């Protein structure tokens, strides 16, 4: 079990996860966090869109989470035991209030849900599973390269995105 700096155990929380973006994660580019090309920005394919409750109005953008299939709640045919994957939050998984929470409304309130890039999802789950229960916890992001920023916008707005690449620090 992991232990925090104050020696208290780090609690694993329950959620569910699905996948999107295709086998090469090309469909995950862009998104609510404004990162644009996730390959060029250094995030690769280990990314996820977070449900509204986890996204928290964008304050979770850039945060990292370690995720494992919850073998106690999952169908063992769709769960890869003993494997974890660390993802970076890069997008919002929008709610779909037209569907029930347990049948397509995966990102509806108050669900805690990760819609992961398919390559990241397949580290912990079997493709045919579609949706699996998981355990997750927030972990430090490991990035290299210092700080950089990008300015984008239009005639009536500017967006400044700050990228912090610091070893073993929470973003």
PDB file of C-alpha atoms in Angstrom:
ATOM      1  CA  UNK A   1       0.000   0.000   0.000  1.00  0.00           C
ATOM      2  CA  UNK A   2       1.279   3.464  -0.858  1.00  0.00           C
ATOM      3  CA  UNK A   3       1.940   5.866   1.986  1.00  0.00           C
ATOM      4  CA  UNK A   4       1.826   9.662   1.834  1.00  0.00           C
ATOM      5  CA  UNK A   5       4.459  11.963   3.331  1.00  0.00           C
ATOM      6  CA  UNK A   6       2.475  12.133   6.595  1.00  0.00           C
ATOM      7  CA  UNK A   7       2.547   8.293   6.723  1.00  0.00           C
ATOM      8  CA  UNK A   8      -1.214   7.983   6.182  1.00  0.00           C
ATOM      9  CA  UNK A   9      -2.182   5.381   3.547  1.00  0.00           C
ATOM     10  CA  UNK A  10      -3.170   6.821   0.171  1.00  0.00           C
ATOM     11  CA  UNK A  11      -6.777   5.832  -0.409  1.00  0.00           C
ATOM     12  CA  UNK A  12      -7.870   4.230  -3.658  1.00  0.00           C
ATOM     13  CA  UNK A  13     -11.257   5.480  -4.858  1.00  0.00           C
ATOM     14  CA  UNK A  14     -13.897   3.734  -6.987  1.00  0.00           C
ATOM     15  CA  UNK A  15     -14.882   4.805 -10.495  1.00  0.00           C
ATOM     16  CA  UNK A  16     -15.619   3.363 -13.933  1.00  0.00           C
ATOM     17  CA  UNK A  17     -13.795   3.762 -17.206  1.00  0.00           C
ATOM     18  CA  UNK A  18     -14.550   3.523 -20.903  1.00  0.00           C
ATOM     19  CA  UNK A  19     -12.350   4.354 -23.883  1.00  0.00           C
ATOM     20  CA  UNK A  20     -12.432   6.566 -26.956  1.00  0.00           C
ATOM     21  CA  UNK A  21     -10.223   7.929 -29.710  1.00  0.00           C
ATOM     22  CA  UNK A  22      -9.349   4.753 -31.602  1.00  0.00           C
ATOM     23  CA  UNK A  23      -6.386   2.383 -31.386  1.00  0.00           C
ATOM     24  CA  UNK A  24      -3.908   5.212 -32.062  1.00  0.00           C
ATOM     25  CA  UNK A  25      -5.747   7.722 -29.802  1.00  0.00           C
ATOM     26  CA  UNK A  26      -5.965  10.189 -32.716  1.00  0.00           C
ATOM     27  CA  UNK A  27      -9.565  10.963 -31.749  1.00  0.00           C
ATOM     28  CA  UNK A  28      -8.472  12.341 -28.375  1.00  0.00           C
ATOM     29  CA  UNK A  29      -6.689  15.419 -29.747  1.00  0.00           C
ATOM     30  CA  UNK A  30      -7.875  18.826 -28.600  1.00  0.00           C
ATOM     31  CA  UNK A  31     -10.420  18.893 -25.839  1.00  0.00           C
ATOM     32  CA  UNK A  32     -11.634  21.024 -22.971  1.00  0.00           C
ATOM     33  CA  UNK A  33      -8.184  21.508 -21.407  1.00  0.00           C
ATOM     34  CA  UNK A  34      -6.855  23.154 -24.574  1.00  0.00           C
ATOM     35  CA  UNK A  35      -3.802  20.937 -25.051  1.00  0.00           C
ATOM     36  CA  UNK A  36      -4.398  20.535 -28.816  1.00  0.00           C
ATOM     37  CA  UNK A  37      -2.024  17.867 -30.186  1.00  0.00           C
ATOM     38  CA  UNK A  38      -1.392  15.515 -27.263  1.00  0.00           C
ATOM     39  CA  UNK A  39       1.499  13.813 -29.062  1.00  0.00           C
ATOM     40  CA  UNK A  40       3.343  17.092 -29.736  1.00  0.00           C
ATOM     41  CA  UNK A  41       2.683  18.357 -26.202  1.00  0.00           C
ATOM     42  CA  UNK A  42       4.287  15.242 -24.693  1.00  0.00           C
ATOM     43  CA  UNK A  43       1.186  13.520 -23.302  1.00  0.00           C
ATOM     44  CA  UNK A  44       1.131  10.671 -25.800  1.00  0.00           C
ATOM     45  CA  UNK A  45      -1.694   8.154 -25.539  1.00  0.00           C
ATOM     46  CA  UNK A  46      -1.980   7.903 -21.755  1.00  0.00           C
ATOM     47  CA  UNK A  47      -4.706  10.482 -21.374  1.00  0.00           C
ATOM     48  CA  UNK A  48      -8.346  10.655 -20.336  1.00  0.00           C
ATOM     49  CA  UNK A  49     -11.459  12.773 -20.383  1.00  0.00           C
ATOM     50  CA  UNK A  50     -12.898  13.120 -16.881  1.00  0.00           C
ATOM     51  CA  UNK A  51     -16.546  13.160 -15.844  1.00  0.00           C
ATOM     52  CA  UNK A  52     -17.933  16.482 -14.644  1.00  0.00           C
ATOM     53  CA  UNK A  53     -17.388  15.688 -10.970  1.00  0.00           C
ATOM     54  CA  UNK A  54     -13.719  14.756 -11.535  1.00  0.00           C
ATOM     55  CA  UNK A  55     -13.081  17.507 -14.097  1.00  0.00           C
ATOM     56  CA  UNK A  56     -14.087  20.101 -11.477  1.00  0.00           C
ATOM     57  CA  UNK A  57     -14.506  23.053 -13.862  1.00  0.00           C
ATOM     58  CA  UNK A  58     -11.105  22.370 -15.420  1.00  0.00           C
ATOM     59  CA  UNK A  59      -9.040  22.398 -12.238  1.00  0.00           C
ATOM     60  CA  UNK A  60      -8.095  18.763 -12.917  1.00  0.00           C
ATOM     61  CA  UNK A  61      -6.519  19.543 -16.302  1.00  0.00           C
ATOM     62  CA  UNK A  62      -2.966  18.215 -16.305  1.00  0.00           C
ATOM     63  CA  UNK A  63      -3.389  16.164 -13.132  1.00  0.00           C
ATOM     64  CA  UNK A  64      -2.247  12.548 -13.130  1.00  0.00           C
ATOM     65  CA  UNK A  65      -4.121   9.490 -11.887  1.00  0.00           C
ATOM     66  CA  UNK A  66      -3.020   5.894 -11.408  1.00  0.00           C
ATOM     67  CA  UNK A  67      -5.818   3.540 -12.449  1.00  0.00           C
ATOM     68  CA  UNK A  68      -6.261  -0.213 -11.984  1.00  0.00           C
ATOM     69  CA  UNK A  69      -9.107  -2.528 -12.888  1.00  0.00           C
ATOM     70  CA  UNK A  70     -11.163  -3.287  -9.767  1.00  0.00           C
ATOM     71  CA  UNK A  71     -11.049  -7.082  -9.723  1.00  0.00           C
ATOM     72  CA  UNK A  72     -13.619  -7.278  -6.920  1.00  0.00           C
ATOM     73  CA  UNK A  73     -16.276  -5.525  -9.035  1.00  0.00           C
ATOM     74  CA  UNK A  74     -15.207  -6.380 -12.600  1.00  0.00           C
ATOM     75  CA  UNK A  75     -15.986  -9.350 -14.795  1.00  0.00           C
ATOM     76  CA  UNK A  76     -12.641 -11.202 -14.699  1.00  0.00           C
ATOM     77  CA  UNK A  77     -12.854 -11.802 -18.454  1.00  0.00           C
ATOM     78  CA  UNK A  78     -12.429  -8.055 -19.058  1.00  0.00           C
ATOM     79  CA  UNK A  79      -9.928  -7.135 -16.366  1.00  0.00           C
ATOM     80  CA  UNK A  80      -6.123  -7.342 -16.557  1.00  0.00           C
ATOM     81  CA  UNK A  81      -5.105  -8.147 -12.981  1.00  0.00           C
ATOM     82  CA  UNK A  82      -2.043  -6.634 -11.347  1.00  0.00           C
ATOM     83  CA  UNK A  83      -1.623  -3.885 -13.955  1.00  0.00           C
ATOM     84  CA  UNK A  84      -1.929  -0.129 -13.481  1.00  0.00           C
ATOM     85  CA  UNK A  85      -1.727   2.765 -15.899  1.00  0.00           C
ATOM     86  CA  UNK A  86      -1.019   6.407 -15.126  1.00  0.00           C
ATOM     87  CA  UNK A  87      -2.985   8.903 -17.194  1.00  0.00           C
ATOM     88  CA  UNK A  88      -3.111  12.680 -17.500  1.00  0.00           C
ATOM     89  CA  UNK A  89      -6.454  14.515 -17.483  1.00  0.00           C
ATOM     90  CA  UNK A  90      -6.718  16.331 -20.811  1.00  0.00           C
ATOM     91  CA  UNK A  91     -10.428  16.613 -21.555  1.00  0.00           C
ATOM     92  CA  UNK A  92     -13.982  16.688 -20.209  1.00  0.00           C
ATOM     93  CA  UNK A  93     -16.285  13.713 -20.685  1.00  0.00           C
ATOM     94  CA  UNK A  94     -19.601  15.558 -21.042  1.00  0.00           C
ATOM     95  CA  UNK A  95     -22.710  14.256 -19.317  1.00  0.00           C
ATOM     96  CA  UNK A  96     -25.536  12.798 -21.382  1.00  0.00           C
ATOM     97  CA  UNK A  97     -28.632  13.357 -19.282  1.00  0.00           C
ATOM     98  CA  UNK A  98     -30.797  11.708 -21.960  1.00  0.00           C
ATOM     99  CA  UNK A  99     -29.338   8.335 -20.913  1.00  0.00           C
ATOM    100  CA  UNK A 100     -29.439   6.649 -17.504  1.00  0.00           C
ATOM    101  CA  UNK A 101     -26.197   6.628 -15.510  1.00  0.00           C
ATOM    102  CA  UNK A 102     -25.904   2.838 -15.757  1.00  0.00           C
ATOM    103  CA  UNK A 103     -26.673   2.584 -19.479  1.00  0.00           C
ATOM    104  CA  UNK A 104     -24.726   5.106 -21.540  1.00  0.00           C
ATOM    105  CA  UNK A 105     -24.752   8.125 -19.230  1.00  0.00           C
ATOM    106  CA  UNK A 106     -21.329   7.159 -17.925  1.00  0.00           C
ATOM    107  CA  UNK A 107     -20.197  10.751 -17.360  1.00  0.00           C
ATOM    108  CA  UNK A 108     -23.423  11.990 -15.777  1.00  0.00           C
ATOM    109  CA  UNK A 109     -23.417  13.535 -12.323  1.00  0.00           C
ATOM    110  CA  UNK A 110     -22.529  12.299  -9.756  1.00  0.00           C
ATOM    111  CA  UNK A 111     -20.487   9.506 -11.396  1.00  0.00           C
ATOM    112  CA  UNK A 112     -16.720   9.418 -11.124  1.00  0.00           C
ATOM    113  CA  UNK A 113     -15.667   8.277 -14.572  1.00  0.00           C
ATOM    114  CA  UNK A 114     -12.585   8.264 -16.813  1.00  0.00           C
ATOM    115  CA  UNK A 115     -13.083   8.074 -20.593  1.00  0.00           C
ATOM    116  CA  UNK A 116      -9.544   6.995 -21.422  1.00  0.00           C
ATOM    117  CA  UNK A 117      -7.599   7.004 -24.671  1.00  0.00           C
ATOM    118  CA  UNK A 118      -7.997   3.477 -26.032  1.00  0.00           C
ATOM    119  CA  UNK A 119      -4.279   2.503 -25.809  1.00  0.00           C
ATOM    120  CA  UNK A 120      -4.185   3.507 -22.119  1.00  0.00           C
ATOM    121  CA  UNK A 121      -7.464   1.708 -21.389  1.00  0.00           C
ATOM    122  CA  UNK A 122      -6.217  -1.495 -23.002  1.00  0.00           C
ATOM    123  CA  UNK A 123      -3.344  -1.598 -20.484  1.00  0.00           C
ATOM    124  CA  UNK A 124      -5.897  -2.465 -17.778  1.00  0.00           C
ATOM    125  CA  UNK A 125      -8.940  -3.791 -19.648  1.00  0.00           C
ATOM    126  CA  UNK A 126      -9.894  -6.120 -22.491  1.00  0.00           C
ATOM    127  CA  UNK A 127     -11.408  -4.312 -25.505  1.00  0.00           C
ATOM    128  CA  UNK A 128     -14.652  -6.289 -25.497  1.00  0.00           C
ATOM    129  CA  UNK A 129     -15.380  -5.166 -21.923  1.00  0.00           C
ATOM    130  CA  UNK A 130     -16.309  -1.646 -23.032  1.00  0.00           C
ATOM    131  CA  UNK A 131     -16.791  -0.305 -19.516  1.00  0.00           C
ATOM    132  CA  UNK A 132     -15.043  -1.612 -16.419  1.00  0.00           C
ATOM    133  CA  UNK A 133     -15.036  -0.680 -12.738  1.00  0.00           C
ATOM    134  CA  UNK A 134     -11.687   0.694 -11.593  1.00  0.00           C
ATOM    135  CA  UNK A 135      -9.819   1.927  -8.559  1.00  0.00           C
ATOM    136  CA  UNK A 136      -7.900   5.185  -8.903  1.00  0.00           C
ATOM    137  CA  UNK A 137      -5.802   7.644  -6.975  1.00  0.00           C
ATOM    138  CA  UNK A 138      -4.132  10.925  -7.741  1.00  0.00           C
ATOM    139  CA  UNK A 139      -0.370  10.615  -8.216  1.00  0.00           C
ATOM    140  CA  UNK A 140       2.489  12.995  -8.979  1.00  0.00           C
ATOM    141  CA  UNK A 141       2.991  13.713 -12.670  1.00  0.00           C
ATOM    142  CA  UNK A 142       6.448  12.981 -14.027  1.00  0.00           C
ATOM    143  CA  UNK A 143       7.425  15.394 -16.780  1.00  0.00           C
ATOM    144  CA  UNK A 144      10.736  16.609 -18.162  1.00  0.00           C
ATOM    145  CA  UNK A 145      11.658  19.860 -19.860  1.00  0.00           C
ATOM    146  CA  UNK A 146      10.888  22.814 -17.582  1.00  0.00           C
ATOM    147  CA  UNK A 147       8.110  25.305 -18.314  1.00  0.00           C
ATOM    148  CA  UNK A 148       6.675  26.491 -21.603  1.00  0.00           C
ATOM    149  CA  UNK A 149       3.519  28.258 -22.679  1.00  0.00           C
ATOM    150  CA  UNK A 150       1.379  28.720 -25.743  1.00  0.00           C
ATOM    151  CA  UNK A 151      -0.854  31.651 -26.661  1.00  0.00           C
ATOM    152  CA  UNK A 152      -3.836  31.039 -28.901  1.00  0.00           C
ATOM    153  CA  UNK A 153      -7.042  32.906 -29.474  1.00  0.00           C
ATOM    154  CA  UNK A 154      -9.268  34.850 -31.787  1.00  0.00           C
ATOM    155  CA  UNK A 155     -10.322  38.457 -32.351  1.00  0.00           C
ATOM    156  CA  UNK A 156     -12.233  38.564 -29.079  1.00  0.00           C
ATOM    157  CA  UNK A 157     -10.287  36.272 -26.704  1.00  0.00           C
ATOM    158  CA  UNK A 158      -6.816  35.015 -25.851  1.00  0.00           C
ATOM    159  CA  UNK A 159      -5.943  31.750 -24.177  1.00  0.00           C
ATOM    160  CA  UNK A 160      -2.595  31.321 -22.469  1.00  0.00           C
ATOM    161  CA  UNK A 161      -1.749  27.710 -21.653  1.00  0.00           C
ATOM    162  CA  UNK A 162       1.076  27.069 -19.223  1.00  0.00           C
ATOM    163  CA  UNK A 163       2.814  23.693 -19.419  1.00  0.00           C
ATOM    164  CA  UNK A 164       4.873  22.710 -16.387  1.00  0.00           C
ATOM    165  CA  UNK A 165       7.255  19.799 -16.804  1.00  0.00           C
ATOM    166  CA  UNK A 166       8.722  19.112 -13.376  1.00  0.00           C
ATOM    167  CA  UNK A 167       9.935  15.752 -12.098  1.00  0.00           C
ATOM    168  CA  UNK A 168       7.683  14.156  -9.472  1.00  0.00           C
ATOM    169  CA  UNK A 169       5.484  17.122  -8.687  1.00  0.00           C
ATOM    170  CA  UNK A 170       1.737  17.448  -8.500  1.00  0.00           C
ATOM    171  CA  UNK A 171       0.539  19.723 -11.280  1.00  0.00           C
TER     172      UNK A 171
END
